GROMACS .gro file of C-alpha atoms in nm:
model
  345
    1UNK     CA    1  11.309   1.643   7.528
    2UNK     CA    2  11.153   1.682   7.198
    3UNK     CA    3  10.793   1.653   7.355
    4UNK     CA    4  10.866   1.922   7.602
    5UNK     CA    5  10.955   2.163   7.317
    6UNK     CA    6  10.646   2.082   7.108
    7UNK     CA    7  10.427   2.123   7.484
    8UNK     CA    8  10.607   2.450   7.483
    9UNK     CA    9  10.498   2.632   7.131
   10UNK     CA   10  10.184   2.841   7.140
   11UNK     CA   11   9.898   2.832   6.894
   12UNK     CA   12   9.673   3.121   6.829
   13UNK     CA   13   9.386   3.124   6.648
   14UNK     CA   14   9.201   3.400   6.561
   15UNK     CA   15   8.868   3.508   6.343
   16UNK     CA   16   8.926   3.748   6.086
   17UNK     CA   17   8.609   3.982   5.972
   18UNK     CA   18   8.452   3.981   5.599
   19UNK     CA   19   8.490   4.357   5.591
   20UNK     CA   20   8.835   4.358   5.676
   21UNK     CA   21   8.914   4.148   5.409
   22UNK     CA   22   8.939   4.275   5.040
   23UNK     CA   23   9.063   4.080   4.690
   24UNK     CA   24   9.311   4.246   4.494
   25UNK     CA   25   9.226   4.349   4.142
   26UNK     CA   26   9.520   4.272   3.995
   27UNK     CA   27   9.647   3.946   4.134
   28UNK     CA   28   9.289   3.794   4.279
   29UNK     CA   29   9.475   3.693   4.600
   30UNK     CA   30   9.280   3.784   4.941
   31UNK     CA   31   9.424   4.043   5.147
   32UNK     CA   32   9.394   4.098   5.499
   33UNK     CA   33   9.364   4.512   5.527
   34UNK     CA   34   9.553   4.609   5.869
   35UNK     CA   35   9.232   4.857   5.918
   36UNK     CA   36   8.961   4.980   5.720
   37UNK     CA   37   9.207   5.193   5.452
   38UNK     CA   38   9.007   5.319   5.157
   39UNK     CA   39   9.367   5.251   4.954
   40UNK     CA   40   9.561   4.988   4.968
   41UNK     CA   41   9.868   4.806   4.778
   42UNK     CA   42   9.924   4.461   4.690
   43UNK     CA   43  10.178   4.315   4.887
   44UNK     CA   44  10.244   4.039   4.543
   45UNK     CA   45  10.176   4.231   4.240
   46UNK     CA   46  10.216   4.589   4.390
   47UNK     CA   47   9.874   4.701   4.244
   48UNK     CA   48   9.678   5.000   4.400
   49UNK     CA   49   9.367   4.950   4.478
   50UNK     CA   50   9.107   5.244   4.600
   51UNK     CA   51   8.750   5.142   4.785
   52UNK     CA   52   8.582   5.472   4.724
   53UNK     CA   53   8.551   5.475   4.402
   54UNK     CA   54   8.230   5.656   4.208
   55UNK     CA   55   8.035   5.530   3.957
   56UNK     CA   56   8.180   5.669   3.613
   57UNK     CA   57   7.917   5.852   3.454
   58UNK     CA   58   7.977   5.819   3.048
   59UNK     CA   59   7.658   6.047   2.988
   60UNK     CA   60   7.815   6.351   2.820
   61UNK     CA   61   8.120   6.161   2.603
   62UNK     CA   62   7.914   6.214   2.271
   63UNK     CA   63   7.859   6.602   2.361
   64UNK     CA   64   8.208   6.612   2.461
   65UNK     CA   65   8.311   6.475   2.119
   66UNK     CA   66   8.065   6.668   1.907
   67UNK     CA   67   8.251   6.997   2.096
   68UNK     CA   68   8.638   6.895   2.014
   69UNK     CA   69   8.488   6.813   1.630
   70UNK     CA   70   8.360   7.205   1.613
   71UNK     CA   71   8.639   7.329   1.730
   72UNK     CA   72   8.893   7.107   1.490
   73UNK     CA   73   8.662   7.222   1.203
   74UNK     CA   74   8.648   7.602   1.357
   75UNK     CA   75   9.033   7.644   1.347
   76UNK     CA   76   9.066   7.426   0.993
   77UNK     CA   77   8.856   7.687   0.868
   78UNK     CA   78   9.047   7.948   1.020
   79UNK     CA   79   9.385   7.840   0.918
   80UNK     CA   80   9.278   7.841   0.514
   81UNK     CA   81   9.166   8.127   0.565
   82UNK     CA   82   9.468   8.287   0.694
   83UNK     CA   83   9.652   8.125   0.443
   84UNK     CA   84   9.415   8.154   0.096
   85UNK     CA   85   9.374   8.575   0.196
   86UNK     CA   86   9.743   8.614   0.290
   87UNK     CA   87   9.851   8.479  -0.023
   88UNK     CA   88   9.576   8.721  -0.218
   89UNK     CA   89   9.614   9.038  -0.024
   90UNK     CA   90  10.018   9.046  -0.017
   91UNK     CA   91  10.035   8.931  -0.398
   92UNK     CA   92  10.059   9.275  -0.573
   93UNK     CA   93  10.264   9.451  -0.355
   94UNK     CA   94  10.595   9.105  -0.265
   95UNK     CA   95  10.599   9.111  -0.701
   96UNK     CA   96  10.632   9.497  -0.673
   97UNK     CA   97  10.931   9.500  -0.452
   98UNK     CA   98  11.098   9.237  -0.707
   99UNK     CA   99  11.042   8.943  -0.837
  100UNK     CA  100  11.316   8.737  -0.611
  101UNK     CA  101  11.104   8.867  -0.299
  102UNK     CA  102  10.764   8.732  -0.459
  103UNK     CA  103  10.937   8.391  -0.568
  104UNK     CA  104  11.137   8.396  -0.212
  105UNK     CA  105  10.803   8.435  -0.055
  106UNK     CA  106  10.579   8.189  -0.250
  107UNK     CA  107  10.808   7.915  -0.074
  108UNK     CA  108  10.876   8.012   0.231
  109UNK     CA  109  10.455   8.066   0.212
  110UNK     CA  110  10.448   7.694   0.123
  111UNK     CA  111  10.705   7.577   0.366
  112UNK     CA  112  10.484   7.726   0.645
  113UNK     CA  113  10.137   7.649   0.535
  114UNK     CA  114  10.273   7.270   0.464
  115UNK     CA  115  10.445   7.202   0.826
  116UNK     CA  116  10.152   7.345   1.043
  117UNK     CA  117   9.858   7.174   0.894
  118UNK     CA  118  10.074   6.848   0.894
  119UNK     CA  119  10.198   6.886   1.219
  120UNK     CA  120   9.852   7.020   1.308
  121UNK     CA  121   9.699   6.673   1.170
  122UNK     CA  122   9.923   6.443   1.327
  123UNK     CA  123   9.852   6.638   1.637
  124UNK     CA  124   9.484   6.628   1.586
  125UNK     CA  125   9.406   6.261   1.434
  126UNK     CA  126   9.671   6.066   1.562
  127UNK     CA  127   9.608   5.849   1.834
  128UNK     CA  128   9.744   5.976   2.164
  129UNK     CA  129   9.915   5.670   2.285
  130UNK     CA  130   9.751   5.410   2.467
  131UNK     CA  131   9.896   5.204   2.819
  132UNK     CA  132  10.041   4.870   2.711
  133UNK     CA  133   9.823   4.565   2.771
  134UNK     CA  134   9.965   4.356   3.024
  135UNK     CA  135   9.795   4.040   3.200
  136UNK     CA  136   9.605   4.044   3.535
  137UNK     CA  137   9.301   3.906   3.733
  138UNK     CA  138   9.500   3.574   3.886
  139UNK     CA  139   9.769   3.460   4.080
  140UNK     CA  140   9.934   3.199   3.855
  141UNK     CA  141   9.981   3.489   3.563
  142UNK     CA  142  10.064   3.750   3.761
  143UNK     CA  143  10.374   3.757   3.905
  144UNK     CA  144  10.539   3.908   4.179
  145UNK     CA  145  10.589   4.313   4.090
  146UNK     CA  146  10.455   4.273   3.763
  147UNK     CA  147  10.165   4.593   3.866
  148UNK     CA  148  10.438   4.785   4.056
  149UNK     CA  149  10.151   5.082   4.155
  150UNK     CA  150   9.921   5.002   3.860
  151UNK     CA  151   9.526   5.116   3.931
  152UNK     CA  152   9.229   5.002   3.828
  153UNK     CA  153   9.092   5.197   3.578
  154UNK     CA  154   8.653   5.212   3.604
  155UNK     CA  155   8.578   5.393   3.293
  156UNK     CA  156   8.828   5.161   3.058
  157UNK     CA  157   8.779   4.858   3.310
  158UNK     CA  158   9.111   4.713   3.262
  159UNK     CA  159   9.455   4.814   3.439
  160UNK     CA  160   9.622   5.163   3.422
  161UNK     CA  161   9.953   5.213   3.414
  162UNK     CA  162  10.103   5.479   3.684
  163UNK     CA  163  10.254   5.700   3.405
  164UNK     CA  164   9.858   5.670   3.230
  165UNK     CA  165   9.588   5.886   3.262
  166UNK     CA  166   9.215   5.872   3.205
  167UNK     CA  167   9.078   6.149   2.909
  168UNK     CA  168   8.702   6.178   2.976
  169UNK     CA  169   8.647   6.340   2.675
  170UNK     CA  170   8.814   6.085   2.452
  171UNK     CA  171   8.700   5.824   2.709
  172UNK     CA  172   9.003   5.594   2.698
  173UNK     CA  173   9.357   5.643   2.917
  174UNK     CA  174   9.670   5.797   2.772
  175UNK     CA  175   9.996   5.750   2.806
  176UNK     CA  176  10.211   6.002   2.931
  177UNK     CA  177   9.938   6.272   2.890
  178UNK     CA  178  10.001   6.646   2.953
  179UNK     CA  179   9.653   6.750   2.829
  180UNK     CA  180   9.337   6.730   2.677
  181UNK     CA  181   9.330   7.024   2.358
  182UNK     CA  182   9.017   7.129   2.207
  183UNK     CA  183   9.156   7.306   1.935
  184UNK     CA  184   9.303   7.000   1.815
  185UNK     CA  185   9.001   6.789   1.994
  186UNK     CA  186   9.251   6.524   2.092
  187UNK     CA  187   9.476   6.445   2.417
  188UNK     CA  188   9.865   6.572   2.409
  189UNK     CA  189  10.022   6.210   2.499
  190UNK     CA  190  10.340   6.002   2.437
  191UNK     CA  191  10.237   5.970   2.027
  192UNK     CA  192  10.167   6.345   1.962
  193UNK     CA  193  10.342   6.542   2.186
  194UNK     CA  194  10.649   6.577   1.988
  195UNK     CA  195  10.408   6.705   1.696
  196UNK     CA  196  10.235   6.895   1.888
  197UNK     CA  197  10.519   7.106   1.988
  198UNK     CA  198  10.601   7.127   1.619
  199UNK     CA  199  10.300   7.270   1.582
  200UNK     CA  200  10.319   7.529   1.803
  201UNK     CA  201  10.701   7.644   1.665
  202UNK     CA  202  10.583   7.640   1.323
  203UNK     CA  203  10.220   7.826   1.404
  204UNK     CA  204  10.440   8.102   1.604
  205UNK     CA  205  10.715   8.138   1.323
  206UNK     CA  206  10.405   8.128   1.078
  207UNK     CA  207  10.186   8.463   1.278
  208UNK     CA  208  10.519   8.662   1.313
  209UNK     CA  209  10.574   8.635   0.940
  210UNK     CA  210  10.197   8.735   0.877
  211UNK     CA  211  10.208   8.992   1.080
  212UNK     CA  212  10.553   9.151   0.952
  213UNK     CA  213  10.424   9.142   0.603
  214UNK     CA  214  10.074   9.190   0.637
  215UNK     CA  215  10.186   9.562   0.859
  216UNK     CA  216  10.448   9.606   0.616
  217UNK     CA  217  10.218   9.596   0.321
  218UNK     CA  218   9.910   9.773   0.510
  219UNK     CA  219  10.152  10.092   0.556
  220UNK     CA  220  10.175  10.079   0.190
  221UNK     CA  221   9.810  10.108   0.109
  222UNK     CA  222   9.672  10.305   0.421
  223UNK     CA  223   9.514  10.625   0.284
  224UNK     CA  224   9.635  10.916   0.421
  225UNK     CA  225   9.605  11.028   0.782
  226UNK     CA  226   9.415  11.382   0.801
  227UNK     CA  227   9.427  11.540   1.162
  228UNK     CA  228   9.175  11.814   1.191
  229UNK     CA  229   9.290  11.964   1.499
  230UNK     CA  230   9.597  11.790   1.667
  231UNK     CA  231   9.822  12.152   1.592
  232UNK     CA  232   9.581  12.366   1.765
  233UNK     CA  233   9.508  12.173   2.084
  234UNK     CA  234   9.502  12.371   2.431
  235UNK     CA  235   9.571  12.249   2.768
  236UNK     CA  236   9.833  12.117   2.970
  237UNK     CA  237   9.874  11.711   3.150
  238UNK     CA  238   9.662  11.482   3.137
  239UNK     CA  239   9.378  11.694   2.966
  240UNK     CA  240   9.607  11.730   2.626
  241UNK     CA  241   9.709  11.406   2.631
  242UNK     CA  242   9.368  11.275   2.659
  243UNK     CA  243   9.258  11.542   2.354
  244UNK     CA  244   9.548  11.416   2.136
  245UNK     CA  245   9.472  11.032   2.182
  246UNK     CA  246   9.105  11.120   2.079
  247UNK     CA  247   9.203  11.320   1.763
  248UNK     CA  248   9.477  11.047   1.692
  249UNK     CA  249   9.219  10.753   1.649
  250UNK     CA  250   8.961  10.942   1.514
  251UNK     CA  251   9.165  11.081   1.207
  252UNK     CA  252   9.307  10.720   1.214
  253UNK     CA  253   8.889  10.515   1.218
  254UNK     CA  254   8.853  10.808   0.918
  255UNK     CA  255   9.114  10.713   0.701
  256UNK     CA  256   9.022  10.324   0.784
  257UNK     CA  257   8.731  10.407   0.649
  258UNK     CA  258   8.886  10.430   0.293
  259UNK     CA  259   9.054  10.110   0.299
  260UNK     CA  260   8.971   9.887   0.022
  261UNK     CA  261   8.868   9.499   0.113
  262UNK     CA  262   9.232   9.430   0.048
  263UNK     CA  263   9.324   9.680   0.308
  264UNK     CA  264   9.082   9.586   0.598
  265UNK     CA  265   9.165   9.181   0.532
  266UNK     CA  266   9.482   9.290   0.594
  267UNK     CA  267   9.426   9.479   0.905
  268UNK     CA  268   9.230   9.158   1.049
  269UNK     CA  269   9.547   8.958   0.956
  270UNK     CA  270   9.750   9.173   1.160
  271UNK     CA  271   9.514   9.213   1.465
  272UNK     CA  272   9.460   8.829   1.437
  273UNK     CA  273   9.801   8.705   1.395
  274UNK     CA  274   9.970   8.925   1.656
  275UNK     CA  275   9.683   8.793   1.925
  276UNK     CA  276   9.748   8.396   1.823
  277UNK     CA  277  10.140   8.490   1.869
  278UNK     CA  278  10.125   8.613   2.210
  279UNK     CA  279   9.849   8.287   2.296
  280UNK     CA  280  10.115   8.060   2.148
  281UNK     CA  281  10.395   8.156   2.246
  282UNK     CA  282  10.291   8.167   2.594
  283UNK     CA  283  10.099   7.783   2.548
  284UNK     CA  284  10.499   7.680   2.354
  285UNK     CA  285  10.702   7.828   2.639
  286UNK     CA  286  10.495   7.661   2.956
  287UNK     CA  287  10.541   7.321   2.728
  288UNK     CA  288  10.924   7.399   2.704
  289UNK     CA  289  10.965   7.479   3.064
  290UNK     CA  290  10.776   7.106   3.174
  291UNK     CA  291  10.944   6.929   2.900
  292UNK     CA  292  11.293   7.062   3.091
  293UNK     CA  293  11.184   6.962   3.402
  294UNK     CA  294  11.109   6.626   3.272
  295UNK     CA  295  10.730   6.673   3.358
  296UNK     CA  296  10.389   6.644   3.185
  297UNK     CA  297  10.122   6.922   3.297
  298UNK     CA  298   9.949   6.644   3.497
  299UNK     CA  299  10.222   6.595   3.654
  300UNK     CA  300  10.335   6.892   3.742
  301UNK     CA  301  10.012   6.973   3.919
  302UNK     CA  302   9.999   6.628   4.091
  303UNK     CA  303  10.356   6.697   4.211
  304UNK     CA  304  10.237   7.026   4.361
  305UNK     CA  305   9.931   6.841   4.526
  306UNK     CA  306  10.163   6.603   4.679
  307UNK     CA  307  10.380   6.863   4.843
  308UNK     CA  308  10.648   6.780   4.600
  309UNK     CA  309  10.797   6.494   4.726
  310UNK     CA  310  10.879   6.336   4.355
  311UNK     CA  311  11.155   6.596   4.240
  312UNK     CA  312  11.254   6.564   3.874
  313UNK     CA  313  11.615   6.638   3.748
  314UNK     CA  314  11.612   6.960   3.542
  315UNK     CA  315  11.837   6.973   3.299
  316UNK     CA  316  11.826   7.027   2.866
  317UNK     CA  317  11.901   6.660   2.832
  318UNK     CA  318  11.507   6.637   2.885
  319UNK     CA  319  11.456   6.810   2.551
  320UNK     CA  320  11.706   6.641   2.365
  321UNK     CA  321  11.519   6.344   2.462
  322UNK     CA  322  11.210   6.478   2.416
  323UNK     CA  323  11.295   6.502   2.056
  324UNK     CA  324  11.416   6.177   2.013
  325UNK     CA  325  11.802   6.272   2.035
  326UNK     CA  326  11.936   6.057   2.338
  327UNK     CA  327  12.284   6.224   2.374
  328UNK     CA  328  12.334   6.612   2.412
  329UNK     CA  329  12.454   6.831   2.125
  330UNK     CA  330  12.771   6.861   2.319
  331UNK     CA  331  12.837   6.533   2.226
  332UNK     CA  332  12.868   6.620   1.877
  333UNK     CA  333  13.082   6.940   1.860
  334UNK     CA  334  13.440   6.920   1.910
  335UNK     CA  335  13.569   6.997   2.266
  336UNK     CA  336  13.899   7.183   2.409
  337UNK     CA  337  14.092   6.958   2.670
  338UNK     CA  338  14.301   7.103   2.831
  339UNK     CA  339  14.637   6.902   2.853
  340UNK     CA  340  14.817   6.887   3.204
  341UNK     CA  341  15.106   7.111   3.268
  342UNK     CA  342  15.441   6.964   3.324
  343UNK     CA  343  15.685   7.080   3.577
  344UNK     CA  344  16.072   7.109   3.470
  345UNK     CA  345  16.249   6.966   3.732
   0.00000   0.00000   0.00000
């Protein structure tokens, strides 16, 4: 009986072809690819691996570097600058108001010069956060999971985690990175992104205060405005309006003539300050809108390239967590209950 059930079994055998057979990256096991997929996953380790993959060119990293540096240096420069000639052109007139105002705005000068260029250097030279090291190449380290939808990253030649993402200008992979900045010539990762932010807030509150007092003390100073014409104009529609925003600005370029080099630095700290506000706050309320959907700008364009299938949970709990705070603020404040009623029988 038992010889009749081992006639009974059937053997196959069957040749398998060298091109239809691939080694994992991460594990070093041999896989047998189903049909010729140019990406695959590790049935062990769970690692992703892609067959068409170009050769990294590394020829323009230097130039790349040398560009971020200018621009770093460029808006350094630019900062002091806002800072040294605010402090001289609004001098005369914050003591000539009273002397609380000019002490009252000596520090809140200092509190805002001191948070954005430290939050603008640990933005700027602090390293952006790099994937953790973990162990791969061979079976009997790697276990089973252990590169749950890690790639293989050509340019670093080592692992890369899925939440990582390869800077070519700073020529390594970052966690968690939103973007590469070249105003601060560094990537916006898991390490800086927090400062970043803080950046951004205290360069915004920073321009609106320049631009309040440097308008506020301009209309102080601005020479008179001498219209030659504006009562006798003639016409009707568009034609007088036209006519009257000519004589306008040209009694207004006349009387900017005048100024004084006090005057016209603070006219450029107006003009210059108002512009950065609007950029800013724009660039701080696109990074407050990701950080609520949980989301990175990466990943907010590879969700959209992917149809969308990942959907993260919006909700302000991301930005308390963002910041480090792990429970809402309406965990701290007291709340109402409301008690049940009772029924008299």
């Amino acid at each position: 009986m038992a010889e009749s059930a081992e006639s009974s079994k059937d053997y196959f055998v069957t040749t398998v072809n060298e091109d239809r057979a691939t080694i994992c990256w991460g594990c070093g096991l041999r896989l047998l690819l189903p049909t010729h997929a140019p990406v695959f996953k590790c049935g062990w380790c769970g690692a992703i691996t892609s067959q068409n993959v170009n050769k990294p060119e590394t020829k323009c990293l230097w130039g790349r570097r040398l560009q971020d540096r200018c621009f770093v240096t460029i808006l350094s420069v630019f900062m002091l600058f806002l800072i040294c000639g605010g402090v001289w052109a609004v001098h005369w007139f914050v003591f000539s108001v009273s002397y609380t105002f000019g002490i009252f705005h000596y520090i809140l000068t200092a509190i805002l010069a001191a948070t954005t260029v430290s939050t603008f250097s640990l933005s700027a030279f602090r390293c952006a956060s790099t994937p953790p090291t973990v162990l791969w190449g061979s079976y009997p380290v790697v276990g089973k999971g252990d590169l749950e939808n890690y790639t293989f990253c050509h340019y670093c030649v080592k692992p890369k985690s899925p939440r990582a993402h390869h800077c070519r200008s700073c020529g390594t992979c970052v966690l968690d990175m939103d973007h590469h900045c070249p105003f601060i010539g560094n990537c916006v990762g898991a390490a800086n992104h927090r400062h970043f932010i803080a950046f951004l807030f205290s360069a915004v509150f920073s321009t609106i205060y320049i631009s309040f007092l440097s308008a506020y003390a301009g209309l102080h100073i601005w020479p008179p405005v001498k219209y030659r014409s504006l009562g006798h104009l003639n016409g009707s529609g568009r034609d007088l309006a036209i006519r009257a925003f000519k004589e306008v600005m040209l009694a207004l370029v006349s009387s900017a003539v005048q100024l004084s080099a006090r005057g016209l630095i603070l006219v450029y700290l107006f003009v210059s300050s108002v512009s950065l506000q609007i950029g800013l706050s724009v660039l701080l309320w696109q990074q407050l809108c990701y950080i609520y959907e949980g989301k990175t700008y990466l990943s907010h364009l590879s969700s959209q390239g992917s149809g969308g299938d990942h959907i993260e949970e919006k909700d302000c709990q991301n930005i308390f967590r963002f910041f480090g705070c792990p429970y809402s603020i309406f965990r701290y404040l007291p709340t109402l209950r409301n008690s049940p009623k009772r029924h008299a029988k």
